[in-house]
PDB file of C-alpha atoms in Angstrom:
ATOM      1  CA  ASP A   1      11.071   7.609  10.354  1.00  0.00           C
ATOM      2  CA  THR A   2      13.708   6.324   8.297  1.00  0.00           C
ATOM      3  CA  GLY A   3      11.644   4.682   6.084  1.00  0.00           C
ATOM      4  CA  VAL A   4      11.248   0.796   4.657  1.00  0.00           C
ATOM      5  CA  SER A   5      13.509  -1.760   6.768  1.00  0.00           C
ATOM      6  CA  GLN A   6      13.739  -5.346   6.463  1.00  0.00           C
ATOM      7  CA  ASP A   7      15.514  -7.610   8.432  1.00  0.00           C
ATOM      8  CA  PRO A   8      18.243  -9.938   7.636  1.00  0.00           C
ATOM      9  CA  ARG A   9      19.604  -8.360   4.718  1.00  0.00           C
ATOM     10  CA  HIS A  10      21.070 -11.856   3.696  1.00  0.00           C
ATOM     11  CA  LYS A  11      19.399 -15.423   4.885  1.00  0.00           C
ATOM     12  CA  ILE A  12      21.371 -18.953   3.612  1.00  0.00           C
ATOM     13  CA  THR A  13      19.761 -21.691   4.736  1.00  0.00           C
ATOM     14  CA  LYS A  14      19.616 -25.416   3.290  1.00  0.00           C
ATOM     15  CA  ARG A  15      17.315 -26.463   1.234  1.00  0.00           C
ATOM     16  CA  GLY A  16      14.240 -28.068   3.193  1.00  0.00           C
ATOM     17  CA  GLN A  17      14.166 -25.703   5.583  1.00  0.00           C
ATOM     18  CA  ASN A  18      11.787 -22.549   6.735  1.00  0.00           C
ATOM     19  CA  VAL A  19      12.982 -19.341   6.775  1.00  0.00           C
ATOM     20  CA  THR A  20      11.188 -15.674   7.490  1.00  0.00           C
ATOM     21  CA  PHE A  21      11.883 -12.340   6.732  1.00  0.00           C
ATOM     22  CA  ARG A  22      10.811  -8.990   8.568  1.00  0.00           C
ATOM     23  CA  CYS A  23       9.423  -5.989   6.567  1.00  0.00           C
ATOM     24  CA  ASP A  24       8.752  -2.752   8.918  1.00  0.00           C
ATOM     25  CA  PRO A  25       7.025  -0.187   6.948  1.00  0.00           C
ATOM     26  CA  ILE A  26       6.866   3.772   7.118  1.00  0.00           C
ATOM     27  CA  SER A  27       4.484   4.038  10.256  1.00  0.00           C
ATOM     28  CA  GLU A  28       2.190   5.735   8.293  1.00  0.00           C
ATOM     29  CA  HIS A  29       1.191   3.296   5.574  1.00  0.00           C
ATOM     30  CA  ASN A  30      -1.227   1.605   5.197  1.00  0.00           C
ATOM     31  CA  ARG A  31      -0.272  -0.231   2.005  1.00  0.00           C
ATOM     32  CA  LEU A  32       3.007  -2.983   2.660  1.00  0.00           C
ATOM     33  CA  TYR A  33       3.713  -4.976  -0.427  1.00  0.00           C
ATOM     34  CA  TRP A  34       5.898  -8.111  -0.784  1.00  0.00           C
ATOM     35  CA  TYR A  35       7.772  -8.599  -4.211  1.00  0.00           C
ATOM     36  CA  ARG A  36      10.455 -11.173  -5.355  1.00  0.00           C
ATOM     37  CA  GLN A  37      13.205 -10.076  -8.130  1.00  0.00           C
ATOM     38  CA  THR A  38      16.170 -11.867  -9.553  1.00  0.00           C
ATOM     39  CA  LEU A  39      18.426 -10.567 -11.985  1.00  0.00           C
ATOM     40  CA  GLY A  40      17.777  -9.095 -14.627  1.00  0.00           C
ATOM     41  CA  GLN A  41      13.772  -9.026 -13.882  1.00  0.00           C
ATOM     42  CA  GLY A  42      11.243  -6.499 -12.433  1.00  0.00           C
ATOM     43  CA  PRO A  43      10.185  -7.005  -9.099  1.00  0.00           C
ATOM     44  CA  GLU A  44       7.714 -10.320  -8.778  1.00  0.00           C
ATOM     45  CA  PHE A  45       4.619  -8.989  -7.005  1.00  0.00           C
ATOM     46  CA  LEU A  46       4.051 -11.741  -4.285  1.00  0.00           C
ATOM     47  CA  THR A  47       0.995 -10.029  -1.985  1.00  0.00           C
ATOM     48  CA  TYR A  48      -0.205  -7.325  -0.219  1.00  0.00           C
ATOM     49  CA  PHE A  49      -1.885  -5.871   3.065  1.00  0.00           C
ATOM     50  CA  GLN A  50      -3.802  -2.649   3.671  1.00  0.00           C
ATOM     51  CA  ASN A  51      -3.994  -2.835   7.028  1.00  0.00           C
ATOM     52  CA  GLU A  52      -3.579  -6.316   8.469  1.00  0.00           C
ATOM     53  CA  ALA A  53      -5.747  -7.269   5.471  1.00  0.00           C
ATOM     54  CA  GLN A  54      -4.008  -9.297   2.789  1.00  0.00           C
ATOM     55  CA  LEU A  55      -6.033  -8.647  -0.164  1.00  0.00           C
ATOM     56  CA  GLU A  56      -3.957  -9.761  -3.168  1.00  0.00           C
ATOM     57  CA  LYS A  57      -2.079 -13.253  -3.704  1.00  0.00           C
ATOM     58  CA  SER A  58      -0.506 -13.697  -6.271  1.00  0.00           C
ATOM     59  CA  ARG A  59      -1.828 -17.019  -8.003  1.00  0.00           C
ATOM     60  CA  LEU A  60       1.870 -17.963  -9.002  1.00  0.00           C
ATOM     61  CA  LEU A  61       2.694 -17.706  -5.155  1.00  0.00           C
ATOM     62  CA  SER A  62       3.236 -21.825  -3.732  1.00  0.00           C
ATOM     63  CA  ASP A  63       1.557 -22.604  -0.485  1.00  0.00           C
ATOM     64  CA  ARG A  64       4.490 -23.126   0.995  1.00  0.00           C
ATOM     65  CA  PHE A  65       5.023 -19.053   1.178  1.00  0.00           C
ATOM     66  CA  SER A  66       2.514 -16.721   3.600  1.00  0.00           C
ATOM     67  CA  ALA A  67       2.687 -13.571   4.656  1.00  0.00           C
ATOM     68  CA  GLU A  68       1.446 -11.837   7.813  1.00  0.00           C
ATOM     69  CA  ARG A  69       0.708  -8.066   9.322  1.00  0.00           C
ATOM     70  CA  PRO A  70      -1.111  -8.788  12.211  1.00  0.00           C
ATOM     71  CA  LYS A  71      -1.313  -5.689  14.076  1.00  0.00           C
ATOM     72  CA  GLY A  72      -1.391  -3.325  10.524  1.00  0.00           C
ATOM     73  CA  SER A  73       2.304  -2.749  11.565  1.00  0.00           C
ATOM     74  CA  PHE A  74       5.142  -4.646  10.693  1.00  0.00           C
ATOM     75  CA  SER A  75       4.882  -7.868   8.372  1.00  0.00           C
ATOM     76  CA  THR A  76       6.256 -10.966   8.437  1.00  0.00           C
ATOM     77  CA  LEU A  77       6.903 -13.187   4.728  1.00  0.00           C
ATOM     78  CA  GLU A  78       7.572 -17.164   5.248  1.00  0.00           C
ATOM     79  CA  ILE A  79       8.921 -19.723   3.066  1.00  0.00           C
ATOM     80  CA  GLN A  80       8.241 -23.267   3.828  1.00  0.00           C
ATOM     81  CA  ARG A  81      10.402 -26.185   2.596  1.00  0.00           C
ATOM     82  CA  THR A  82      12.872 -23.992   0.600  1.00  0.00           C
ATOM     83  CA  GLU A  83      13.773 -24.770  -2.640  1.00  0.00           C
ATOM     84  CA  GLN A  84      16.980 -23.762  -4.880  1.00  0.00           C
ATOM     85  CA  GLY A  85      14.205 -21.619  -7.302  1.00  0.00           C
ATOM     86  CA  ASP A  86      13.400 -19.565  -4.326  1.00  0.00           C
ATOM     87  CA  SER A  87      16.858 -18.449  -3.927  1.00  0.00           C
ATOM     88  CA  ALA A  88      16.360 -14.085  -5.451  1.00  0.00           C
ATOM     89  CA  MET A  89      16.062 -10.669  -3.030  1.00  0.00           C
ATOM     90  CA  TYR A  90      12.968 -10.524  -1.510  1.00  0.00           C
ATOM     91  CA  LEU A  91      11.629  -6.878  -1.262  1.00  0.00           C
ATOM     92  CA  CYS A  92       8.721  -5.075   0.740  1.00  0.00           C
ATOM     93  CA  ALA A  93       7.395  -1.584  -0.174  1.00  0.00           C
ATOM     94  CA  SER A  94       4.891   0.636   1.775  1.00  0.00           C
ATOM     95  CA  SER A  95       2.559   3.430   0.183  1.00  0.00           C
ATOM     96  CA  LEU A  96       0.024   5.258   1.444  1.00  0.00           C
ATOM     97  CA  GLY A  97      -3.337   3.947  -0.550  1.00  0.00           C
ATOM     98  CA  ASP A  98      -3.423   2.404  -3.629  1.00  0.00           C
ATOM     99  CA  TRP A  99      -2.220   5.288  -5.417  1.00  0.00           C
ATOM    100  CA  GLY A 100       0.331   6.259  -3.053  1.00  0.00           C
ATOM    101  CA  GLU A 101       4.455   6.296  -4.099  1.00  0.00           C
ATOM    102  CA  ALA A 102       5.918   2.743  -2.913  1.00  0.00           C
ATOM    103  CA  PHE A 103       8.571   3.465  -1.101  1.00  0.00           C
ATOM    104  CA  PHE A 104      10.733  -0.083  -0.762  1.00  0.00           C
ATOM    105  CA  GLY A 105      13.431  -1.596   1.450  1.00  0.00           C
ATOM    106  CA  GLN A 106      16.874  -2.606   1.267  1.00  0.00           C
ATOM    107  CA  GLY A 107      15.044  -6.204   0.731  1.00  0.00           C
ATOM    108  CA  THR A 108      16.675  -9.625   2.126  1.00  0.00           C
ATOM    109  CA  ARG A 109      19.021 -11.679   0.436  1.00  0.00           C
ATOM    110  CA  LEU A 110      17.952 -15.588   0.812  1.00  0.00           C
ATOM    111  CA  THR A 111      20.549 -17.951  -1.008  1.00  0.00           C
ATOM    112  CA  VAL A 112      19.090 -21.579  -0.538  1.00  0.00           C
ATOM    113  CA  VAL A 113      21.760 -24.048  -0.833  1.00  0.00           C
TER     114      VAL A 113
ATOM    115  CA  GLY B   1      -3.546 -11.396 -15.952  1.00  0.00           C
ATOM    116  CA  GLN B   2      -2.217  -8.043 -16.960  1.00  0.00           C
ATOM    117  CA  GLN B   3       1.069  -7.194 -18.250  1.00  0.00           C
ATOM    118  CA  VAL B   4       3.368  -4.957 -19.407  1.00  0.00           C
ATOM    119  CA  MET B   5       6.451  -5.073 -21.348  1.00  0.00           C
ATOM    120  CA  GLN B   6       9.595  -2.611 -21.634  1.00  0.00           C
ATOM    121  CA  ILE B   7      11.739  -2.148 -24.228  1.00  0.00           C
ATOM    122  CA  PRO B   8      14.711  -2.194 -24.580  1.00  0.00           C
ATOM    123  CA  GLN B   9      15.706  -4.346 -22.045  1.00  0.00           C
ATOM    124  CA  TYR B  10      19.428  -3.181 -22.351  1.00  0.00           C
ATOM    125  CA  GLN B  11      20.605   0.724 -23.755  1.00  0.00           C
ATOM    126  CA  HIS B  12      24.045   1.508 -24.008  1.00  0.00           C
ATOM    127  CA  VAL B  13      25.205   5.255 -24.824  1.00  0.00           C
ATOM    128  CA  GLN B  14      27.865   7.077 -24.578  1.00  0.00           C
ATOM    129  CA  GLU B  15      27.465  10.296 -22.230  1.00  0.00           C
ATOM    130  CA  GLY B  16      25.784  13.204 -23.650  1.00  0.00           C
ATOM    131  CA  GLU B  17      23.274  10.964 -25.615  1.00  0.00           C
ATOM    132  CA  ASP B  18      20.004  10.475 -25.065  1.00  0.00           C
ATOM    133  CA  PHE B  19      17.983   7.738 -23.939  1.00  0.00           C
ATOM    134  CA  THR B  20      14.247   6.327 -24.159  1.00  0.00           C
ATOM    135  CA  THR B  21      12.602   3.424 -22.748  1.00  0.00           C
ATOM    136  CA  TYR B  22       8.841   2.088 -23.618  1.00  0.00           C
ATOM    137  CA  CYS B  23       6.296   0.421 -21.718  1.00  0.00           C
ATOM    138  CA  ASN B  24       3.222  -1.146 -22.900  1.00  0.00           C
ATOM    139  CA  SER B  25       0.610  -2.844 -21.556  1.00  0.00           C
ATOM    140  CA  SER B  26      -2.063  -5.255 -22.448  1.00  0.00           C
ATOM    141  CA  THR B  27      -4.879  -3.686 -20.932  1.00  0.00           C
ATOM    142  CA  THR B  28      -5.768  -0.086 -20.184  1.00  0.00           C
ATOM    143  CA  LEU B  29      -4.330   1.583 -16.548  1.00  0.00           C
ATOM    144  CA  SER B  30      -5.235   3.848 -14.539  1.00  0.00           C
ATOM    145  CA  ASN B  31      -2.046   5.341 -13.748  1.00  0.00           C
ATOM    146  CA  ILE B  32       1.412   4.540 -13.950  1.00  0.00           C
ATOM    147  CA  GLN B  33       4.504   4.883 -11.778  1.00  0.00           C
ATOM    148  CA  TRP B  34       8.299   4.891 -12.938  1.00  0.00           C
ATOM    149  CA  TYR B  35      10.928   3.558 -10.977  1.00  0.00           C
ATOM    150  CA  LYS B  36      14.809   3.910 -10.969  1.00  0.00           C
ATOM    151  CA  GLN B  37      17.154   0.796  -9.602  1.00  0.00           C
ATOM    152  CA  ARG B  38      21.003   1.623  -9.213  1.00  0.00           C
ATOM    153  CA  PRO B  39      22.927  -1.177  -9.000  1.00  0.00           C
ATOM    154  CA  GLY B  40      23.060  -3.033  -5.757  1.00  0.00           C
ATOM    155  CA  GLY B  41      19.835  -0.620  -4.734  1.00  0.00           C
ATOM    156  CA  HIS B  42      15.817  -0.680  -4.551  1.00  0.00           C
ATOM    157  CA  PRO B  43      13.581   0.753  -7.084  1.00  0.00           C
ATOM    158  CA  VAL B  44      13.146   4.262  -6.218  1.00  0.00           C
ATOM    159  CA  PHE B  45      10.082   6.508  -7.127  1.00  0.00           C
ATOM    160  CA  LEU B  46      10.627   8.369  -9.893  1.00  0.00           C
ATOM    161  CA  ILE B  47       6.899   9.914 -11.035  1.00  0.00           C
ATOM    162  CA  GLN B  48       3.646   8.674 -11.482  1.00  0.00           C
ATOM    163  CA  LEU B  49       1.408   9.665 -14.114  1.00  0.00           C
ATOM    164  CA  VAL B  50      -2.303   9.447 -14.392  1.00  0.00           C
ATOM    165  CA  LYS B  51      -4.011  11.429 -16.990  1.00  0.00           C
ATOM    166  CA  SER B  52      -4.773   9.934 -20.515  1.00  0.00           C
ATOM    167  CA  GLY B  53      -1.607  12.016 -22.576  1.00  0.00           C
ATOM    168  CA  GLU B  54       0.110  13.012 -19.655  1.00  0.00           C
ATOM    169  CA  VAL B  55       3.685  14.932 -19.730  1.00  0.00           C
ATOM    170  CA  LYS B  56       5.851  15.336 -16.728  1.00  0.00           C
ATOM    171  CA  LYS B  57       9.033  17.125 -16.988  1.00  0.00           C
ATOM    172  CA  GLN B  58      11.623  16.522 -14.279  1.00  0.00           C
ATOM    173  CA  LYS B  59      14.950  18.135 -15.141  1.00  0.00           C
ATOM    174  CA  ARG B  60      16.483  16.264 -18.369  1.00  0.00           C
ATOM    175  CA  LEU B  61      13.529  13.636 -17.756  1.00  0.00           C
ATOM    176  CA  THR B  62      10.478  13.789 -19.514  1.00  0.00           C
ATOM    177  CA  PHE B  63       7.404  11.019 -19.032  1.00  0.00           C
ATOM    178  CA  GLN B  64       4.684  10.492 -21.251  1.00  0.00           C
ATOM    179  CA  PHE B  65       1.044   9.006 -20.501  1.00  0.00           C
ATOM    180  CA  GLY B  66      -0.746   7.335 -23.981  1.00  0.00           C
ATOM    181  CA  GLU B  67      -4.015   8.661 -24.700  1.00  0.00           C
ATOM    182  CA  ALA B  68      -5.224   4.896 -24.875  1.00  0.00           C
ATOM    183  CA  LYS B  69      -3.702   4.889 -21.291  1.00  0.00           C
ATOM    184  CA  LYS B  70      -2.092   1.865 -22.223  1.00  0.00           C
ATOM    185  CA  ASN B  71       1.383   2.804 -22.893  1.00  0.00           C
ATOM    186  CA  SER B  72       3.940   5.341 -21.670  1.00  0.00           C
ATOM    187  CA  SER B  73       7.562   6.332 -22.501  1.00  0.00           C
ATOM    188  CA  LEU B  74      11.362   8.087 -19.835  1.00  0.00           C
ATOM    189  CA  HIS B  75      12.967  10.076 -21.882  1.00  0.00           C
ATOM    190  CA  ILE B  76      16.398  11.324 -20.380  1.00  0.00           C
ATOM    191  CA  THR B  77      18.059  14.276 -22.559  1.00  0.00           C
ATOM    192  CA  ALA B  78      22.017  14.115 -22.735  1.00  0.00           C
ATOM    193  CA  THR B  79      22.811  11.379 -20.289  1.00  0.00           C
ATOM    194  CA  GLN B  80      25.186  11.708 -17.737  1.00  0.00           C
ATOM    195  CA  THR B  81      26.648   8.837 -15.517  1.00  0.00           C
ATOM    196  CA  THR B  82      24.525   9.156 -12.871  1.00  0.00           C
ATOM    197  CA  ASP B  83      21.427   8.332 -14.565  1.00  0.00           C
ATOM    198  CA  VAL B  84      23.145   4.696 -14.755  1.00  0.00           C
ATOM    199  CA  GLY B  85      20.414   1.909 -13.350  1.00  0.00           C
ATOM    200  CA  THR B  86      17.583   0.270 -14.626  1.00  0.00           C
ATOM    201  CA  TYR B  87      14.282   2.285 -14.715  1.00  0.00           C
ATOM    202  CA  PHE B  88      10.598   0.567 -14.366  1.00  0.00           C
ATOM    203  CA  CYS B  89       7.445   0.895 -14.888  1.00  0.00           C
ATOM    204  CA  ALA B  90       4.568  -0.401 -12.545  1.00  0.00           C
ATOM    205  CA  GLY B  91       0.897  -0.475 -13.827  1.00  0.00           C
ATOM    206  CA  ALA B  92      -2.285  -2.233 -11.779  1.00  0.00           C
ATOM    207  CA  GLY B  93      -1.743  -0.922  -8.379  1.00  0.00           C
ATOM    208  CA  LYS B  94       2.321  -1.829  -8.549  1.00  0.00           C
ATOM    209  CA  SER B  95       1.272  -5.676  -8.488  1.00  0.00           C
ATOM    210  CA  THR B  96       2.633  -5.578 -12.294  1.00  0.00           C
ATOM    211  CA  PHE B  97       6.159  -4.135 -12.921  1.00  0.00           C
ATOM    212  CA  GLY B  98       7.555  -4.382 -15.920  1.00  0.00           C
ATOM    213  CA  ASP B  99      11.323  -6.257 -16.282  1.00  0.00           C
ATOM    214  CA  GLY B 100      13.180  -3.205 -16.929  1.00  0.00           C
ATOM    215  CA  THR B 101      15.381  -1.156 -19.311  1.00  0.00           C
ATOM    216  CA  THR B 102      19.387  -1.390 -17.499  1.00  0.00           C
ATOM    217  CA  LEU B 103      21.213   1.891 -19.203  1.00  0.00           C
ATOM    218  CA  THR B 104      24.195   2.481 -19.037  1.00  0.00           C
ATOM    219  CA  VAL B 105      26.614   4.994 -19.863  1.00  0.00           C
ATOM    220  CA  LYS B 106      30.200   5.659 -21.421  1.00  0.00           C
ATOM    221  CA  PRO B 107      31.662   8.610 -20.262  1.00  0.00           C
TER     222      PRO B 107
END
């Protein structure tokens, strides 16, 4: 296992389009997290899963954002009707349990034009 | 909701000088984790602190967890150019990250 992988690494999309990102966590990790990071800021929590269950979703998260982890393995994050303010780095992380260290993927950089 | 604040936001040091970043929470934390993000990279786990007043060392890095479990610090002794990056603290089960302290080191 080579760690957490995210696909694609970069995505440029036109405003109003839908985009979907994929995250493959470390195989034995039951926790999976999605974050958004903009320049000069720390990772902003979006949501997390324990196995296939989505246990928490940020109140700041728009209804245009949805995430799934159907079989408790990989996860997808979809953004509908993208806006320029959605431009950011989207990071995925996985961990073993609540107190385990988080292993981050390289991120998907989204640019909305 | 819970907030984690870090100071300073930026720190520029001469190689060999010491560096300290502070993390303060509005509520008591069950544990705190520290991460380092190199320019253009992703956050990498450094350490986790759990006990009140806990102190852990990793070579030139010293981490402390406050007695009230509401604050923490990271101290680097004799900085090197390899220490450059942004240091984040995270609490509340990794759902709350501070905005980090960005360290630059002048050789």
